[in-house]
Tab-separated table of C-alpha atoms in Angstrom:
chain	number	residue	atom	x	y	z
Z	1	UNK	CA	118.520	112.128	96.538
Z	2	UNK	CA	115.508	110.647	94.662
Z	3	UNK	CA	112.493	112.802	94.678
Z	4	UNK	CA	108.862	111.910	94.323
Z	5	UNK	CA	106.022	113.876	93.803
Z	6	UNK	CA	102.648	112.823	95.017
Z	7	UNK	CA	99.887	114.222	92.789
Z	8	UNK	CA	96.105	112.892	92.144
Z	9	UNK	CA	92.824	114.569	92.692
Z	10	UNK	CA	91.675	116.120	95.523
Z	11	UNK	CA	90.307	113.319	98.125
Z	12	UNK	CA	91.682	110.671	96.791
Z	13	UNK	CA	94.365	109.887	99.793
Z	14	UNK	CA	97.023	111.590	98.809
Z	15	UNK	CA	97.743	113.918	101.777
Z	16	UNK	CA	96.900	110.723	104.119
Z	17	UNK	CA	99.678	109.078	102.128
Z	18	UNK	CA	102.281	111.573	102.632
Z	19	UNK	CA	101.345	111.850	106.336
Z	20	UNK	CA	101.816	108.124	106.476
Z	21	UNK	CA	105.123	108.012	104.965
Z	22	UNK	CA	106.782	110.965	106.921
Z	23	UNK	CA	106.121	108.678	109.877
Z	24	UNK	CA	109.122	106.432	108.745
Z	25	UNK	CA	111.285	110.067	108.344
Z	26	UNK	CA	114.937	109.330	108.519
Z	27	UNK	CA	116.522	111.731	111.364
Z	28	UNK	CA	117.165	115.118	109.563
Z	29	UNK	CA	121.074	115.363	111.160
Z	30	UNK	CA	121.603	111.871	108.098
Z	31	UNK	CA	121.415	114.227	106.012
Z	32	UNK	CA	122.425	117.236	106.097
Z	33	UNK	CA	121.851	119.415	102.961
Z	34	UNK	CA	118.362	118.058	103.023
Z	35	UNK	CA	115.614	120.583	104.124
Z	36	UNK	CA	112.629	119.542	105.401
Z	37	UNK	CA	109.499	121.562	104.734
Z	38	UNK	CA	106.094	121.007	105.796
Z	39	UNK	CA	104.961	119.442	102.779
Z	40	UNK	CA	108.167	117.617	102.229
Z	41	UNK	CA	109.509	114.324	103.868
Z	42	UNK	CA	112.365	112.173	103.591
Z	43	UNK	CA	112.042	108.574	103.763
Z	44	UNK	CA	114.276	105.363	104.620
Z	45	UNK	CA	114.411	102.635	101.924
Z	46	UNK	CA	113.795	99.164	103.715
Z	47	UNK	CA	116.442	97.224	103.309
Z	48	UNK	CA	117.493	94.340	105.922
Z	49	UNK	CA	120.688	94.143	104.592
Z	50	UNK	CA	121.826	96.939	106.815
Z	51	UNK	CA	121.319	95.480	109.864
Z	52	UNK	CA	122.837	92.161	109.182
Z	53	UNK	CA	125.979	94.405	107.881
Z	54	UNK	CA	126.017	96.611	111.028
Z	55	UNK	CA	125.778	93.143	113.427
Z	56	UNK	CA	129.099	91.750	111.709
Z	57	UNK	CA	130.866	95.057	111.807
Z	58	UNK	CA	129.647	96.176	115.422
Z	59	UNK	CA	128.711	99.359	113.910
Z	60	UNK	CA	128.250	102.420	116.149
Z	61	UNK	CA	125.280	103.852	113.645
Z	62	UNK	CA	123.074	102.797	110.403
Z	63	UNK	CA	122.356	105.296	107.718
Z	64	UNK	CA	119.883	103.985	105.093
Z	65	UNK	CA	119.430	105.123	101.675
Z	66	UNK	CA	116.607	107.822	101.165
Z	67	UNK	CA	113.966	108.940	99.239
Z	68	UNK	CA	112.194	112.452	99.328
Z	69	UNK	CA	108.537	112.671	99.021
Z	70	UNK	CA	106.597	115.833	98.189
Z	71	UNK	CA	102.875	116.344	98.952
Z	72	UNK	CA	101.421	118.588	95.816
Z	73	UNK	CA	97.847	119.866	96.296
Z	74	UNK	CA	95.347	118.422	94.472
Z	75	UNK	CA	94.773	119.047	90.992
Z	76	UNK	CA	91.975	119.733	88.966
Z	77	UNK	CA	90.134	120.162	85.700
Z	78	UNK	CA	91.965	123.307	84.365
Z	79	UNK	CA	95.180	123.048	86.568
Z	80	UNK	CA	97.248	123.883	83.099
Z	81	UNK	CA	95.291	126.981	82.618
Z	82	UNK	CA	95.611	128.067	86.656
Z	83	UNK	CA	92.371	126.499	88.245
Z	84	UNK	CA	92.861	125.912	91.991
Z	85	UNK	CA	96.278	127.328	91.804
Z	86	UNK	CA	97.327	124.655	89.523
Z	87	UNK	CA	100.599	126.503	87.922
Z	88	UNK	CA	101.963	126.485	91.136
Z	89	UNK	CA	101.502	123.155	91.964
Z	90	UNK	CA	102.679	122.156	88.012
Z	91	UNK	CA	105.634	124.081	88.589
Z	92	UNK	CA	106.870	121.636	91.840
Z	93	UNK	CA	105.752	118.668	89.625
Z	94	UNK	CA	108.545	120.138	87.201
Z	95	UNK	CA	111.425	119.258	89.620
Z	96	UNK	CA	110.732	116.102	90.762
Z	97	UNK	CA	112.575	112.701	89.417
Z	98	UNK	CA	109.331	110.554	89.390
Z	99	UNK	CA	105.277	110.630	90.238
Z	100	UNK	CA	103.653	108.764	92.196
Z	101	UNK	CA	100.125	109.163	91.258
Z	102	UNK	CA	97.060	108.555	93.843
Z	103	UNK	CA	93.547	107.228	92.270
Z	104	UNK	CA	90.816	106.473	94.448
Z	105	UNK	CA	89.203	103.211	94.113
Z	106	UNK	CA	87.415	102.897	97.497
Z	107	UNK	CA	83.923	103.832	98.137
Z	108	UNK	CA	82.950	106.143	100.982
Z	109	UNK	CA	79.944	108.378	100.616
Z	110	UNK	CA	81.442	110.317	103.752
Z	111	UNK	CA	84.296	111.299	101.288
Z	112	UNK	CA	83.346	113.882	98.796
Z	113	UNK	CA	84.622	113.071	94.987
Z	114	UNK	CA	85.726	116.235	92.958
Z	115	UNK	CA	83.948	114.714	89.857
Z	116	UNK	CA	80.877	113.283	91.582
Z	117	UNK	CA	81.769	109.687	91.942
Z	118	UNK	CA	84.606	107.119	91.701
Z	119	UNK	CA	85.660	106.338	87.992
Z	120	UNK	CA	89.918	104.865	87.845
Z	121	UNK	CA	90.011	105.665	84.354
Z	122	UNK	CA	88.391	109.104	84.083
Z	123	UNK	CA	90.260	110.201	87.169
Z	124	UNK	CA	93.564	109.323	85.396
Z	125	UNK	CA	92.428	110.981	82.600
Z	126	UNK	CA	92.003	114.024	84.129
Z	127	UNK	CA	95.089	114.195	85.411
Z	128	UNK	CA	97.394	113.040	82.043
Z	129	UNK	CA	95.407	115.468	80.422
Z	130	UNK	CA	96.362	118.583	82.714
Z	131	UNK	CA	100.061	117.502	82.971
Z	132	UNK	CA	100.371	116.867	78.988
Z	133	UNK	CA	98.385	120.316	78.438
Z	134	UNK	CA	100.938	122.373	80.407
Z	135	UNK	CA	103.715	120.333	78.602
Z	136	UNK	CA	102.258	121.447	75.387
Z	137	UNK	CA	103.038	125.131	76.615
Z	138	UNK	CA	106.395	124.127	77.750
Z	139	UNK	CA	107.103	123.081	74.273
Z	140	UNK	CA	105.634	125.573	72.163
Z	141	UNK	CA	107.805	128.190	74.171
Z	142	UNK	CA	110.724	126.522	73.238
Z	143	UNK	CA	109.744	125.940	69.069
Z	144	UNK	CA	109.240	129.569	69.600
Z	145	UNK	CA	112.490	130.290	71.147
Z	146	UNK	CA	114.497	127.749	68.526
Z	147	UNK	CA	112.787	129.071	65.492
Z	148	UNK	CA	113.723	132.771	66.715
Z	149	UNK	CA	117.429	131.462	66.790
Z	150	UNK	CA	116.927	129.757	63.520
Z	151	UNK	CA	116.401	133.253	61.790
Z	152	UNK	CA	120.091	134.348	61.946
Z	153	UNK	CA	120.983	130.931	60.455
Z	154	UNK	CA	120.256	127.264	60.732
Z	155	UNK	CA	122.520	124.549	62.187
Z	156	UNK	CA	122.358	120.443	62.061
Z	157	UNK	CA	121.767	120.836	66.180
Z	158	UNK	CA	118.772	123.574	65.647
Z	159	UNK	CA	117.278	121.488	63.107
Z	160	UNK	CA	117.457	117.718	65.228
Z	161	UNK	CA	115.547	119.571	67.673
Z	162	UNK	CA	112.672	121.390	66.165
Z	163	UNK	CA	112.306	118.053	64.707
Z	164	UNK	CA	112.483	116.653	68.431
Z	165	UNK	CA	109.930	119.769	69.637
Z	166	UNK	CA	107.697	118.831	66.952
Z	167	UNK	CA	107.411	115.046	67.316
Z	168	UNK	CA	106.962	115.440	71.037
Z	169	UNK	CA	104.187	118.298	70.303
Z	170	UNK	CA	102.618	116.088	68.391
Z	171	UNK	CA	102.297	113.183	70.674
Z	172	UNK	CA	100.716	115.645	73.642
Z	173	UNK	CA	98.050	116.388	71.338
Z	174	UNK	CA	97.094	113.302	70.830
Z	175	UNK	CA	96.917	112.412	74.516
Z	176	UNK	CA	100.474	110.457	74.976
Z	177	UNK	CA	103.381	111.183	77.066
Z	178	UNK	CA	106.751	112.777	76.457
Z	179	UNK	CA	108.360	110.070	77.781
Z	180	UNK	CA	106.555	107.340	74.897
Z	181	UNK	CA	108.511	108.954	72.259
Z	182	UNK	CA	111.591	109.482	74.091
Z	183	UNK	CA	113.829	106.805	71.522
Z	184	UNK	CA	117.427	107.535	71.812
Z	185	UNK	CA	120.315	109.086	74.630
Z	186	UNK	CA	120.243	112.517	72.847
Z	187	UNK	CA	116.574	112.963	72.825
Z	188	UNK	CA	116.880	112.652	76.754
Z	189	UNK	CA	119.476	115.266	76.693
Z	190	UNK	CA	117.421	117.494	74.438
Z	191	UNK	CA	114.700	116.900	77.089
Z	192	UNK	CA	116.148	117.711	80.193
Z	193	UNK	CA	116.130	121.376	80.304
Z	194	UNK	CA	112.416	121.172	79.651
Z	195	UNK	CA	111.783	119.459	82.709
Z	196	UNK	CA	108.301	118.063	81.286
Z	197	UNK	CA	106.115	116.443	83.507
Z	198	UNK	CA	105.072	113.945	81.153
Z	199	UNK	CA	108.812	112.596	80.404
Z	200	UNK	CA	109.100	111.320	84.123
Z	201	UNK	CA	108.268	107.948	84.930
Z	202	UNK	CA	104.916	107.376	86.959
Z	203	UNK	CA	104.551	104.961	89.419
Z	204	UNK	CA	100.172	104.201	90.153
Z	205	UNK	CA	99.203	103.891	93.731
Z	206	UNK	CA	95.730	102.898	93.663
Z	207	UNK	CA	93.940	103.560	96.891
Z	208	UNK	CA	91.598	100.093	97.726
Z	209	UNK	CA	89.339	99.729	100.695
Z	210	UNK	CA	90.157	96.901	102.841
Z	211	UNK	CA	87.575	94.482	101.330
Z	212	UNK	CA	89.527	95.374	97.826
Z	213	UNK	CA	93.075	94.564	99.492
Z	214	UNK	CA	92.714	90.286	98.084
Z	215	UNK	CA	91.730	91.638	94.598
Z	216	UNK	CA	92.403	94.730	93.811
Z	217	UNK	CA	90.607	96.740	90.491
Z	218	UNK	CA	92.521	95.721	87.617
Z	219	UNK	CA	92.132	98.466	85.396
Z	220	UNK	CA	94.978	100.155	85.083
Z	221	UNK	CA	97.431	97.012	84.695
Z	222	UNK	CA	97.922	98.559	80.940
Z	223	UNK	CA	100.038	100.926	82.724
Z	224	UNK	CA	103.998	100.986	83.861
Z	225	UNK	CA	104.143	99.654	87.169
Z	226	UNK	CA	100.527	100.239	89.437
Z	227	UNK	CA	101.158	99.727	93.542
Z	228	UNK	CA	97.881	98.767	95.009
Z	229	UNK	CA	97.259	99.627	98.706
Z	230	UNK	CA	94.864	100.508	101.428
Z	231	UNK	CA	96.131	103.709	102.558
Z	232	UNK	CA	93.673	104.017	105.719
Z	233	UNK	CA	95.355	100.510	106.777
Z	234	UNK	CA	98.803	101.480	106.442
Z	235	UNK	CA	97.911	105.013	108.437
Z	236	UNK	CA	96.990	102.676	111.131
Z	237	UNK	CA	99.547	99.838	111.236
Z	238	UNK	CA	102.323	102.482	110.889
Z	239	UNK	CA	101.307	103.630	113.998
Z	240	UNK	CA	101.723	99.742	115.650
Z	241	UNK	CA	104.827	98.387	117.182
Z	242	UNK	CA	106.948	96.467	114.349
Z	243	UNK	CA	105.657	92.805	116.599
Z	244	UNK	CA	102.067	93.625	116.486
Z	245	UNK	CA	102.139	94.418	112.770
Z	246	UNK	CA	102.980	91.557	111.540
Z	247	UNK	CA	99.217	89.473	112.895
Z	248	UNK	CA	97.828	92.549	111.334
Z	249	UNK	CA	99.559	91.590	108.205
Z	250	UNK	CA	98.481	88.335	107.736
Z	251	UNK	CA	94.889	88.640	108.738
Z	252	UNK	CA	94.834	91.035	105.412
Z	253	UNK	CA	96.830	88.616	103.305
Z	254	UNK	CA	99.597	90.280	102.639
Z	255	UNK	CA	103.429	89.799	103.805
Z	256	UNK	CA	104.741	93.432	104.553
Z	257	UNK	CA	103.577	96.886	104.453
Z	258	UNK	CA	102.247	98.574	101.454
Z	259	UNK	CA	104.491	101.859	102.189
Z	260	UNK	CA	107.523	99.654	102.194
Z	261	UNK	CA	106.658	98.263	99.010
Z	262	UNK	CA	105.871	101.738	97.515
Z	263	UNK	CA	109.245	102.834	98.460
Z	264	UNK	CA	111.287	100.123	97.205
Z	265	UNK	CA	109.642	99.733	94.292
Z	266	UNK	CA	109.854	103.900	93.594
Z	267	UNK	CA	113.644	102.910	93.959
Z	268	UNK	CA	113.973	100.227	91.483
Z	269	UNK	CA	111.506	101.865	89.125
Z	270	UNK	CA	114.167	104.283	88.475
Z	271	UNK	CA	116.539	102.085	88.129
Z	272	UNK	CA	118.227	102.288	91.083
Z	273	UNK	CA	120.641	100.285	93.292
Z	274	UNK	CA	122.334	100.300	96.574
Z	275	UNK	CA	126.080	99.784	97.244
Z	276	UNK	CA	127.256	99.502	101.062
Z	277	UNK	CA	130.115	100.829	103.602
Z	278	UNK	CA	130.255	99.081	106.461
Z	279	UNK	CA	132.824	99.293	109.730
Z	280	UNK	CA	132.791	100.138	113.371
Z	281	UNK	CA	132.016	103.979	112.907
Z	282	UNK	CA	128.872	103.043	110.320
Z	283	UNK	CA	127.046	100.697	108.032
Z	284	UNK	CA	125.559	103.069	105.409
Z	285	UNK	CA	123.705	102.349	101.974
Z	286	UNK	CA	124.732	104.629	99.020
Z	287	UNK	CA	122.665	105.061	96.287
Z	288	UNK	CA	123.546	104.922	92.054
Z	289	UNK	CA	122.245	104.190	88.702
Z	290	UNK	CA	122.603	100.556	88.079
Z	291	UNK	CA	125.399	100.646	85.017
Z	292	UNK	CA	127.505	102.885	87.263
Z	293	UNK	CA	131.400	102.229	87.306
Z	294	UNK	CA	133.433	102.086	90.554
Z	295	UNK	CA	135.110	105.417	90.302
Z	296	UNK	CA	131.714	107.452	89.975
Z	297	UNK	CA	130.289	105.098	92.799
Z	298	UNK	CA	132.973	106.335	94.512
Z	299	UNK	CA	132.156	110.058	93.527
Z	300	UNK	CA	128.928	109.574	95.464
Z	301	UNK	CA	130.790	109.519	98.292
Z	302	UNK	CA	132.990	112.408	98.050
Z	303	UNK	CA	134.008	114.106	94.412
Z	304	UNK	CA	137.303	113.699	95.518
Z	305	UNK	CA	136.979	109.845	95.442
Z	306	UNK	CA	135.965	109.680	91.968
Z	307	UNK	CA	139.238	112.049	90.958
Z	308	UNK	CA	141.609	110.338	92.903
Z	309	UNK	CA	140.487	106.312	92.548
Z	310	UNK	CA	142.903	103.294	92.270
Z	311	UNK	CA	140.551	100.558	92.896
Z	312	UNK	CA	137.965	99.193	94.606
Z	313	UNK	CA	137.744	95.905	97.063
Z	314	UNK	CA	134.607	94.646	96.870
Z	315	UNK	CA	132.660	91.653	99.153
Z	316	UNK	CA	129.377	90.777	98.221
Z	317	UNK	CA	127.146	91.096	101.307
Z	318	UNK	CA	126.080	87.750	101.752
Z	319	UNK	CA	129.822	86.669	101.906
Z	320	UNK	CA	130.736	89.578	104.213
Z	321	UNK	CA	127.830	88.273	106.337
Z	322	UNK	CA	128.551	84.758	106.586
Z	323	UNK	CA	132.265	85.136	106.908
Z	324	UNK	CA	133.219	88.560	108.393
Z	325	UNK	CA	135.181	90.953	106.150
Z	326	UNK	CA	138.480	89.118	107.595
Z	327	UNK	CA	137.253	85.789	107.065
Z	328	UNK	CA	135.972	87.015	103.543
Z	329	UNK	CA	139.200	87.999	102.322
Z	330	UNK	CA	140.827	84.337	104.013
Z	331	UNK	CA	137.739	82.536	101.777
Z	332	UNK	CA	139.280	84.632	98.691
Z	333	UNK	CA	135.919	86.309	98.633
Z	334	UNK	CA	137.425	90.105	98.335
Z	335	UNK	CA	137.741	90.862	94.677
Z	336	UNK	CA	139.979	93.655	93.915
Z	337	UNK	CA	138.491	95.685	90.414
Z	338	UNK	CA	139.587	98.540	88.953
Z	339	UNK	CA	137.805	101.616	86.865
Z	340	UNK	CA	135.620	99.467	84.264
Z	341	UNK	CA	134.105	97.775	86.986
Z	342	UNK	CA	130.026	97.936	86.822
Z	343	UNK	CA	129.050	98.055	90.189
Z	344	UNK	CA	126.538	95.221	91.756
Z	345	UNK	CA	123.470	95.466	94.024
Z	346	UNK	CA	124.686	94.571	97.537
Z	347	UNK	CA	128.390	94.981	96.787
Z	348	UNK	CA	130.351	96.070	100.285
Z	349	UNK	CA	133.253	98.184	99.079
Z	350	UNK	CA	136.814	99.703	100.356
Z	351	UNK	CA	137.749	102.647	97.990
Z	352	UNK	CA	141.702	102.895	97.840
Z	353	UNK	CA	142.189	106.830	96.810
Z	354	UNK	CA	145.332	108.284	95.807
């Protein structure tokens, strides 16, 4: 399951976000190995797709796809070195798949401001700064480690890395990311085991008041992918029935809520898609890499799918929609692919297992 970290200053929203979002939990019994701790929340990707699918099949139960959030204390000036418990909090950074970042860009002088006063820029700073500054440990330990082994003898694999270690060490110190010098597949793999916070993709969700919800700041639009919202709206509206939302909506300008947007675009970032099963038990979303091949889609499932594969029957969901999965497969609308097959968005699939 994707995981997101939510990290930013303190007081700029984030813990308001998080509550906000664990309002749309997805019932725990979905999914079972998950664990749900107090500062951890699993959330339902929108997707209206389901529904449609579970009307045609006269499903008995809808399980979405699902994305884990986890609230990380605020960070500070220092956070590398241990301020404010900051190690800690680095250290849960460490295993998450992507971060969402919180900067504040509304105005409240009821709100105290860690660094006196609202400034997008200097607050990212500050936060790029700490995360690249406890990379550069990360990544001196291990030049240490590699030239230790390098001692008893040096080897083509040693020697791509330290090169590796050293271009990345370099990059930190000059205030970019890991992840902007990350060029080829094996420089990933090299990567991995480091778990560096500045090789994950960051997704900006930059807090507005409601009189900056038309036009939003635009200074950080230099930056991947930035997710403007009013988080004090959206901590109201989630609270609304889904019919009285939508007046709500409108009046702000804006044609669904910010959360849902958050979350599907935290999905895509990644590069994410979803694949369905659909019958009278359940409709349920499953979620891969796009590029993935039917036999590891299958694997998602169960491991045992993957191993024992044949091929795949596949509808695409507008088709099963309009016509049924009988009246589909009458339309010649079922394809039938085998292991090569790159799996689509929306694709509604039979396995056939040995």
């Amino acid at each position: 399951m994707l995981k997101v970290g939510i990290v930013g200053l303190p007081n700029v929203g984030k813990s308001t976000l998080f509550k906000t979002l664990t309002k749309k939990q997805v019932p725990c019994e979905n999914f079972p190995f998950c664990t749900i701790e107090p500062n951890v929340g699993t959330v339902e990707v929108p997707d209206d797709r389901l529904k449609q699918l579970a009307a045609v099949s006269k499903s008995g139960k809808i399980i979405t796809a699902a994305i884990e959030f986890v609230d990380i204390a605020g960070l500070v000036k220092g956070a590398s070195k241990g301020e404010g418990l900051g190690n800690k909090f680095l250290a849960t950074i460490r295993e998450v798949d992507m971060i969402a970042h919180v900067v504040r860009a509304f105005v409240d002088t009821n709100v105290h401001h860690v660094e006196g006063g609202v400034d997008i820029l200097r607050d990212v700073e500050v936060i790029d700064i700490e995360l690249a500054m406890a990379d550069m440990v990360a990544v001196g330990k291990r030049l240490t480690a590699v030239h230790g082994v390098m001692k008893s003898g040096k080897t083509k694999e040693l020697e791509e890395e330290e090169a590796f270690l050293l271009k990345v060490d370099a990059a930190l110190s000059t205030g970019k990311s890991a992840r902007s010098v990350i060029e080829t597949e094996k420089e990933k793999e090299m990567i991995k085991p480091l778990q560096l916070l500045t090789a994950k993709p960051v997704i900006f969700v930059l807090n507005v008041s409601e009189d900056q919800l038309a036009s939003p700041p635009t200074l950080l639009n230099d930056r991947e992918l930035v997710v403007p919202l009013s988080i004090k709206i959206e901590s109201e509206i989630v609270e609304m029935a889904p019919e009285d939302q939508k007046p709500i909506l409108e009046s702000l300008g804006i044609t669904e809520p910010g959360l849902d947007r958050l979350i599907r675009e935290s999905y895509r970032f990644l590069g994410l898609i979803t694949y369905f099963t659909s019958g009278e038990m359940e409709t349920r979303a499953w979620t891969i890499h796009r590029g993935t091949k039917a036999p590891q889609a299958a694997g998602v499932i169960h491991t045992d799918f993957e191993k024992g594969f044949i091929r795949a029957e596949v509808i695409d969901w507008k088709d099963f929609v309009a016509l049924g999965e009988h009246g589909a497969k009458e339309a010649g609308k079922l394809r039938v692919e085998g292991k090569e097959y790159v799996m689509r968005d929306g694709d509604v699939c039979h396995f056939r297992i040995a």
